[in-house]
CSV table of C-alpha atoms in Angstrom, one decimal:
chain,number,residue,atom,x,y,z
B,89,MET,CA,16.7,9.8,23.9
B,90,SER,CA,18.7,12.5,22.0
B,91,PHE,CA,17.1,15.5,20.3
B,92,LEU,CA,17.5,13.9,16.8
B,93,GLU,CA,16.2,10.5,18.0
B,94,ASN,CA,13.2,12.2,19.5
B,95,ILE,CA,12.1,14.1,16.5
B,96,PHE,CA,12.8,11.4,13.9
B,97,SER,CA,11.9,8.3,15.9
B,98,LEU,CA,8.8,6.3,14.9
B,99,LYS,CA,8.7,4.3,18.1
B,100,ASN,CA,5.1,3.4,19.1
B,101,GLN,CA,3.8,4.3,15.6
B,102,VAL,CA,2.1,1.8,13.3
B,103,ALA,CA,2.5,2.2,9.5
B,104,VAL,CA,0.7,0.6,6.7
B,105,VAL,CA,2.2,0.5,3.2
B,106,THR,CA,0.1,-0.5,0.2
B,107,GLY,CA,2.1,-2.1,-2.6
B,108,GLY,CA,4.5,-3.1,0.2
B,109,GLY,CA,5.5,-6.5,-1.2
B,110,SER,CA,8.2,-5.3,-3.5
B,111,GLY,CA,9.9,-2.3,-5.1
B,112,ILE,CA,9.5,1.2,-3.7
B,113,GLY,CA,6.8,0.1,-1.2
B,114,LEU,CA,9.1,-2.6,0.3
B,115,ALA,CA,12.0,-0.1,0.5
B,116,ILE,CA,9.8,2.4,2.3
B,117,ALA,CA,8.6,-0.2,4.7
B,118,LYS,CA,12.2,-1.1,5.5
B,119,PHE,CA,13.1,2.5,6.3
B,120,LEU,CA,10.0,3.0,8.5
B,121,SER,CA,10.8,-0.2,10.3
B,122,SER,CA,14.4,1.0,10.8
B,123,ALA,CA,13.1,4.1,12.5
B,124,SER,CA,11.2,1.8,15.0
B,125,ALA,CA,7.7,1.8,13.4
B,126,SER,CA,5.6,-1.4,13.4
B,127,VAL,CA,4.8,-1.9,9.7
B,128,VAL,CA,2.0,-3.7,7.9
B,129,LEU,CA,2.5,-4.6,4.2
B,130,VAL,CA,-0.6,-4.6,2.0
B,131,GLY,CA,-0.9,-6.1,-1.5
B,132,ARG,CA,-2.6,-8.7,-3.7
B,133,SER,CA,0.2,-11.2,-3.9
B,134,LEU,CA,0.6,-13.3,-0.8
B,135,GLU,CA,3.8,-14.7,-2.2
B,136,LYS,CA,5.4,-11.2,-2.5
B,137,LEU,CA,4.1,-10.2,0.9
B,138,LYS,CA,5.5,-13.2,2.6
B,139,ALA,CA,8.9,-12.8,0.9
B,140,GLY,CA,8.9,-9.1,1.6
B,141,THR,CA,8.1,-9.7,5.3
B,142,ALA,CA,10.8,-12.3,5.6
B,143,SER,CA,13.4,-10.0,4.0
B,144,LEU,CA,12.5,-7.1,6.4
B,145,LYS,CA,12.7,-9.3,9.4
B,146,GLU,CA,16.1,-10.6,8.3
B,147,ALA,CA,17.5,-7.1,7.6
B,148,GLU,CA,20.2,-5.9,10.1
B,149,SER,CA,18.6,-2.5,10.2
B,150,ASN,CA,15.1,-3.8,11.3
B,151,ILE,CA,13.8,-2.6,14.6
B,152,GLY,CA,10.1,-2.5,14.3
B,153,LYS,CA,7.6,-5.4,14.0
B,154,ILE,CA,6.5,-6.5,10.6
B,155,GLY,CA,3.2,-8.0,9.4
B,156,TYR,CA,1.1,-8.2,6.3
B,157,VAL,CA,-2.5,-8.3,5.0
B,158,GLY,CA,-3.4,-9.7,1.6
B,159,PHE,CA,-5.9,-7.4,0.0
B,160,ASP,CA,-6.9,-6.3,-3.5
B,161,LEU,CA,-7.2,-2.5,-3.5
B,162,TYR,CA,-9.6,-2.7,-6.4
B,163,ASP,CA,-12.1,-4.4,-4.0
B,164,PHE,CA,-13.6,-1.1,-2.8
B,165,ALA,CA,-16.6,-2.7,-1.3
B,166,ASN,CA,-14.5,-4.5,1.3
B,167,TYR,CA,-12.3,-1.6,2.5
B,168,ASP,CA,-13.9,-1.7,5.9
B,169,LEU,CA,-12.9,-5.3,6.2
B,170,ALA,CA,-9.4,-4.4,5.1
B,171,GLN,CA,-9.3,-1.7,7.8
B,172,GLU,CA,-10.3,-4.2,10.5
B,173,LYS,CA,-7.7,-6.8,9.4
B,174,ILE,CA,-4.9,-4.2,9.3
B,175,SER,CA,-5.8,-2.6,12.6
B,176,ALA,CA,-6.0,-6.0,14.3
B,177,ILE,CA,-2.3,-6.7,13.8
B,178,PHE,CA,-0.5,-4.0,15.7
B,179,GLY,CA,-3.4,-1.6,16.4
B,180,PRO,CA,-4.8,1.3,14.2
B,181,PRO,CA,-2.1,2.7,12.0
B,182,SER,CA,-1.0,6.3,12.4
B,183,ILE,CA,1.1,6.4,9.2
B,184,ILE,CA,-0.4,5.6,5.8
B,185,VAL,CA,1.8,5.1,2.7
B,186,ASN,CA,-0.2,4.8,-0.5
B,187,CYS,CA,2.4,3.2,-2.8
B,188,ALA,CA,0.4,0.7,-4.9
B,189,GLY,CA,0.4,1.8,-8.5
B,190,LEU,CA,-0.2,0.8,-12.1
B,191,ASN,CA,1.4,2.3,-15.3
B,192,PRO,CA,0.0,0.4,-18.4
B,193,ARG,CA,2.3,2.4,-20.8
B,194,LYS,CA,-0.3,2.4,-23.6
B,195,SER,CA,-0.4,4.7,-26.6
B,196,VAL,CA,-3.3,7.1,-26.8
B,197,GLU,CA,-4.9,4.9,-29.4
B,198,GLU,CA,-4.6,1.9,-27.1
B,199,VAL,CA,-6.2,3.5,-24.1
B,200,ASN,CA,-9.8,2.2,-23.7
B,201,GLU,CA,-12.2,2.6,-20.8
B,202,GLU,CA,-10.9,-0.4,-19.0
B,203,VAL,CA,-7.3,0.7,-19.1
B,204,TRP,CA,-8.4,4.2,-18.0
B,205,ASP,CA,-10.5,3.0,-15.1
B,206,ASP,CA,-8.0,0.5,-13.9
B,207,THR,CA,-5.2,3.1,-13.8
B,208,ILE,CA,-7.3,5.9,-12.2
B,209,ASP,CA,-8.8,3.5,-9.6
B,210,LEU,CA,-5.6,2.2,-8.3
B,211,ASN,CA,-3.5,5.3,-8.5
B,212,LEU,CA,-6.0,7.9,-7.5
B,213,LYS,CA,-9.3,6.5,-6.1
B,214,ALA,CA,-7.7,3.9,-3.9
B,215,PRO,CA,-5.4,6.3,-1.9
B,216,PHE,CA,-8.3,8.5,-0.9
B,217,PHE,CA,-10.8,5.8,0.1
B,218,PHE,CA,-8.2,3.6,1.7
B,219,THR,CA,-6.8,6.5,3.8
B,220,LYS,CA,-10.2,7.8,4.7
B,221,ARG,CA,-10.9,4.5,6.6
B,222,PHE,CA,-8.1,5.3,9.1
B,223,VAL,CA,-8.7,9.0,9.6
B,224,PRO,CA,-11.2,8.8,12.5
B,225,ASP,CA,-8.6,6.9,14.6
B,226,MET,CA,-5.9,9.4,13.7
B,227,LYS,CA,-8.3,12.3,14.7
B,228,THR,CA,-9.0,10.6,18.0
B,229,ARG,CA,-5.2,10.1,18.6
B,230,GLY,CA,-4.5,13.7,17.5
B,231,TRP,CA,-1.6,12.6,15.3
B,232,GLY,CA,-1.3,11.1,11.8
B,233,ARG,CA,0.9,11.0,8.7
B,234,VAL,CA,-0.2,10.3,5.1
B,235,ILE,CA,2.4,9.8,2.4
B,236,ASN,CA,1.2,9.5,-1.2
B,237,ILE,CA,3.4,8.4,-4.1
B,238,ALA,CA,3.1,10.9,-6.9
B,239,SER,CA,5.4,10.9,-10.0
B,240,LEU,CA,7.4,13.0,-12.4
B,241,GLN,CA,4.2,12.8,-14.4
B,242,SER,CA,2.4,14.8,-11.7
B,243,LYS,CA,4.3,17.7,-13.3
B,244,ARG,CA,5.1,16.8,-16.9
B,245,ALA,CA,4.0,14.5,-19.6
B,246,PHE,CA,5.7,11.4,-20.9
B,247,LYS,CA,5.0,9.3,-24.0
B,248,ASN,CA,2.5,6.5,-23.5
B,249,GLY,CA,1.5,7.8,-20.1
B,250,LEU,CA,-1.8,9.6,-20.6
B,251,PRO,CA,-4.0,7.8,-17.9
B,252,TYR,CA,-1.0,7.4,-15.6
B,253,GLY,CA,-0.1,11.0,-15.9
B,254,ALA,CA,-3.7,12.1,-15.3
B,255,ALA,CA,-3.9,9.9,-12.2
B,256,LYS,CA,-0.5,11.1,-10.8
B,257,GLY,CA,-1.4,14.8,-11.5
B,258,GLY,CA,-4.5,14.0,-9.5
B,259,VAL,CA,-2.4,12.6,-6.7
B,260,ALA,CA,-0.6,15.9,-6.3
B,261,GLN,CA,-4.0,17.7,-6.0
B,262,LEU,CA,-5.4,15.0,-3.8
B,263,THR,CA,-2.5,15.5,-1.4
B,264,ARG,CA,-3.2,19.2,-1.2
B,265,ALA,CA,-6.9,18.5,-0.6
B,266,MET,CA,-6.2,15.9,2.1
B,267,ALA,CA,-3.9,18.4,3.9
B,268,GLU,CA,-6.7,21.1,3.7
B,269,ALA,CA,-9.3,18.7,5.1
B,270,TRP,CA,-7.2,16.9,7.8
B,271,SER,CA,-4.1,18.8,8.9
B,272,LYS,CA,-6.1,20.9,11.3
B,273,ASP,CA,-6.4,17.6,13.2
B,274,ALA,CA,-2.6,17.1,13.1
B,275,ILE,CA,-2.9,14.6,10.2
B,276,ILE,CA,0.0,15.7,8.0
B,277,CYS,CA,-0.3,14.8,4.3
B,278,ASN,CA,2.5,15.0,1.7
B,279,ALA,CA,3.5,13.2,-1.4
B,280,ILE,CA,6.8,11.9,-2.8
B,281,ALA,CA,7.3,12.1,-6.6
B,282,PRO,CA,10.2,9.7,-7.4
B,283,GLY,CA,12.4,10.1,-10.4
B,284,PHE,CA,13.7,7.0,-12.2
B,285,PHE,CA,14.3,4.1,-9.8
B,286,PRO,CA,14.7,0.4,-10.8
B,287,THR,CA,11.3,-1.2,-10.1
B,288,LYS,CA,8.9,-3.5,-11.9
B,289,LEU,CA,7.2,-0.5,-13.4
B,290,THR,CA,10.4,0.9,-14.9
B,291,GLU,CA,11.9,-2.3,-16.2
B,292,PRO,CA,11.5,-1.3,-19.8
B,293,ILE,CA,13.6,1.8,-19.1
B,294,PHE,CA,16.4,0.1,-17.1
B,295,ASN,CA,16.6,-2.7,-19.6
B,296,ASP,CA,17.6,-0.2,-22.2
B,297,ASP,CA,21.1,1.0,-21.3
B,298,LEU,CA,21.0,4.0,-23.7
B,299,VAL,CA,17.6,5.2,-22.4
B,300,SER,CA,18.7,4.7,-18.7
B,301,LYS,CA,22.0,6.6,-19.4
B,302,LYS,CA,20.2,9.5,-21.1
B,303,LEU,CA,17.8,9.8,-18.1
B,304,ALA,CA,20.7,9.8,-15.7
B,305,GLU,CA,22.3,12.6,-17.7
B,306,GLN,CA,19.1,14.7,-17.4
B,307,THR,CA,19.4,14.8,-13.6
B,308,CYS,CA,21.5,17.4,-11.7
B,309,VAL,CA,23.4,14.8,-9.8
B,310,GLY,CA,24.2,12.7,-12.9
B,311,ARG,CA,22.6,9.3,-11.9
B,312,ASN,CA,19.3,7.6,-11.6
B,313,GLY,CA,17.8,6.8,-8.2
B,314,ILE,CA,18.6,3.9,-5.8
B,315,MET,CA,16.3,2.8,-3.1
B,316,ASP,CA,18.4,4.2,-0.3
B,317,ASP,CA,17.6,7.6,-1.6
B,318,PHE,CA,14.1,7.2,-0.1
B,319,ALA,CA,15.4,6.8,3.5
B,320,GLY,CA,15.8,10.3,4.8
B,321,LEU,CA,12.7,11.7,3.1
B,322,VAL,CA,10.4,8.9,4.1
B,323,VAL,CA,11.4,9.0,7.7
B,324,PHE,CA,11.1,12.8,7.8
B,325,LEU,CA,7.6,12.8,6.3
B,326,ALA,CA,6.5,10.1,8.8
B,327,SER,CA,8.1,11.6,11.8
B,328,PRO,CA,7.3,14.3,14.5
B,329,ALA,CA,9.8,16.5,12.7
B,330,CYS,CA,7.3,17.0,9.9
B,331,SER,CA,4.7,18.9,11.8
B,332,TYR,CA,4.5,22.1,9.7
B,333,VAL,CA,5.1,20.7,6.2
B,334,THR,CA,1.8,19.5,4.7
B,335,GLY,CA,0.1,19.5,1.3
B,336,GLN,CA,3.4,19.3,-0.5
B,337,THR,CA,4.7,17.1,-3.4
B,338,ILE,CA,8.4,16.6,-3.0
B,339,TYR,CA,10.4,15.6,-6.1
B,340,LEU,CA,12.9,12.9,-5.2
B,341,ASP,CA,14.5,12.9,-8.6
B,342,GLY,CA,18.1,14.0,-8.4
B,343,GLY,CA,17.1,17.4,-9.9
B,344,PHE,CA,15.5,15.9,-13.0
B,345,THR,CA,12.6,18.5,-12.8
B,346,ALA,CA,15.0,21.3,-12.0
B,347,LYS,CA,16.7,21.3,-15.4
């Protein structure tokens, strides 16, 4: 195995990706699999999970094994059961990607306690309590990677994004706190803050050509994101190469936050 293959290979690693049935989660799963990781997709929709699993197995770049577990991340009382089901597929995961998210896009006046709790629970509470279940195995192994999905709203505010922005601001701090707590055990914790990518959450933006064009013009590179832009960063953060980078939120945004 060459030097580059050695430091970036995910061979013999097991990854779990929440929200892995579609969108960014599915793209991340594809790139982890392409680097030889065995990947378990987690989400509520069995239909999406089955379709996502099939698409990954059919991809020419696929190298690692693919499986899935249907689980509702709001079901905090059964996280132990979810851990058991996930670990039973390919073994305990060494890479955790917390990608499941919710952005209700409500005005301040429309935000009630239910909207607030649903948004905070899925975007902020779930990543901590889900990851925490797998930390003991990572400590025993002496190796682990945690990748949280933050947001441009971890850094700045957007209209109709109050609870989402509060949650994603929390994800950036959660990532730092995870690193402080676990990196001494070689569990490296970082976050990716995507710019504007075409997903279910951003459909209202990409359905408006003028808005989409304006956002592209606000980047340094002059375009919005495509899923392939995740490949290098995801594999790096999950790989042996990322052994001294921890607690960081990296903005994958084409320079949107640099301007």
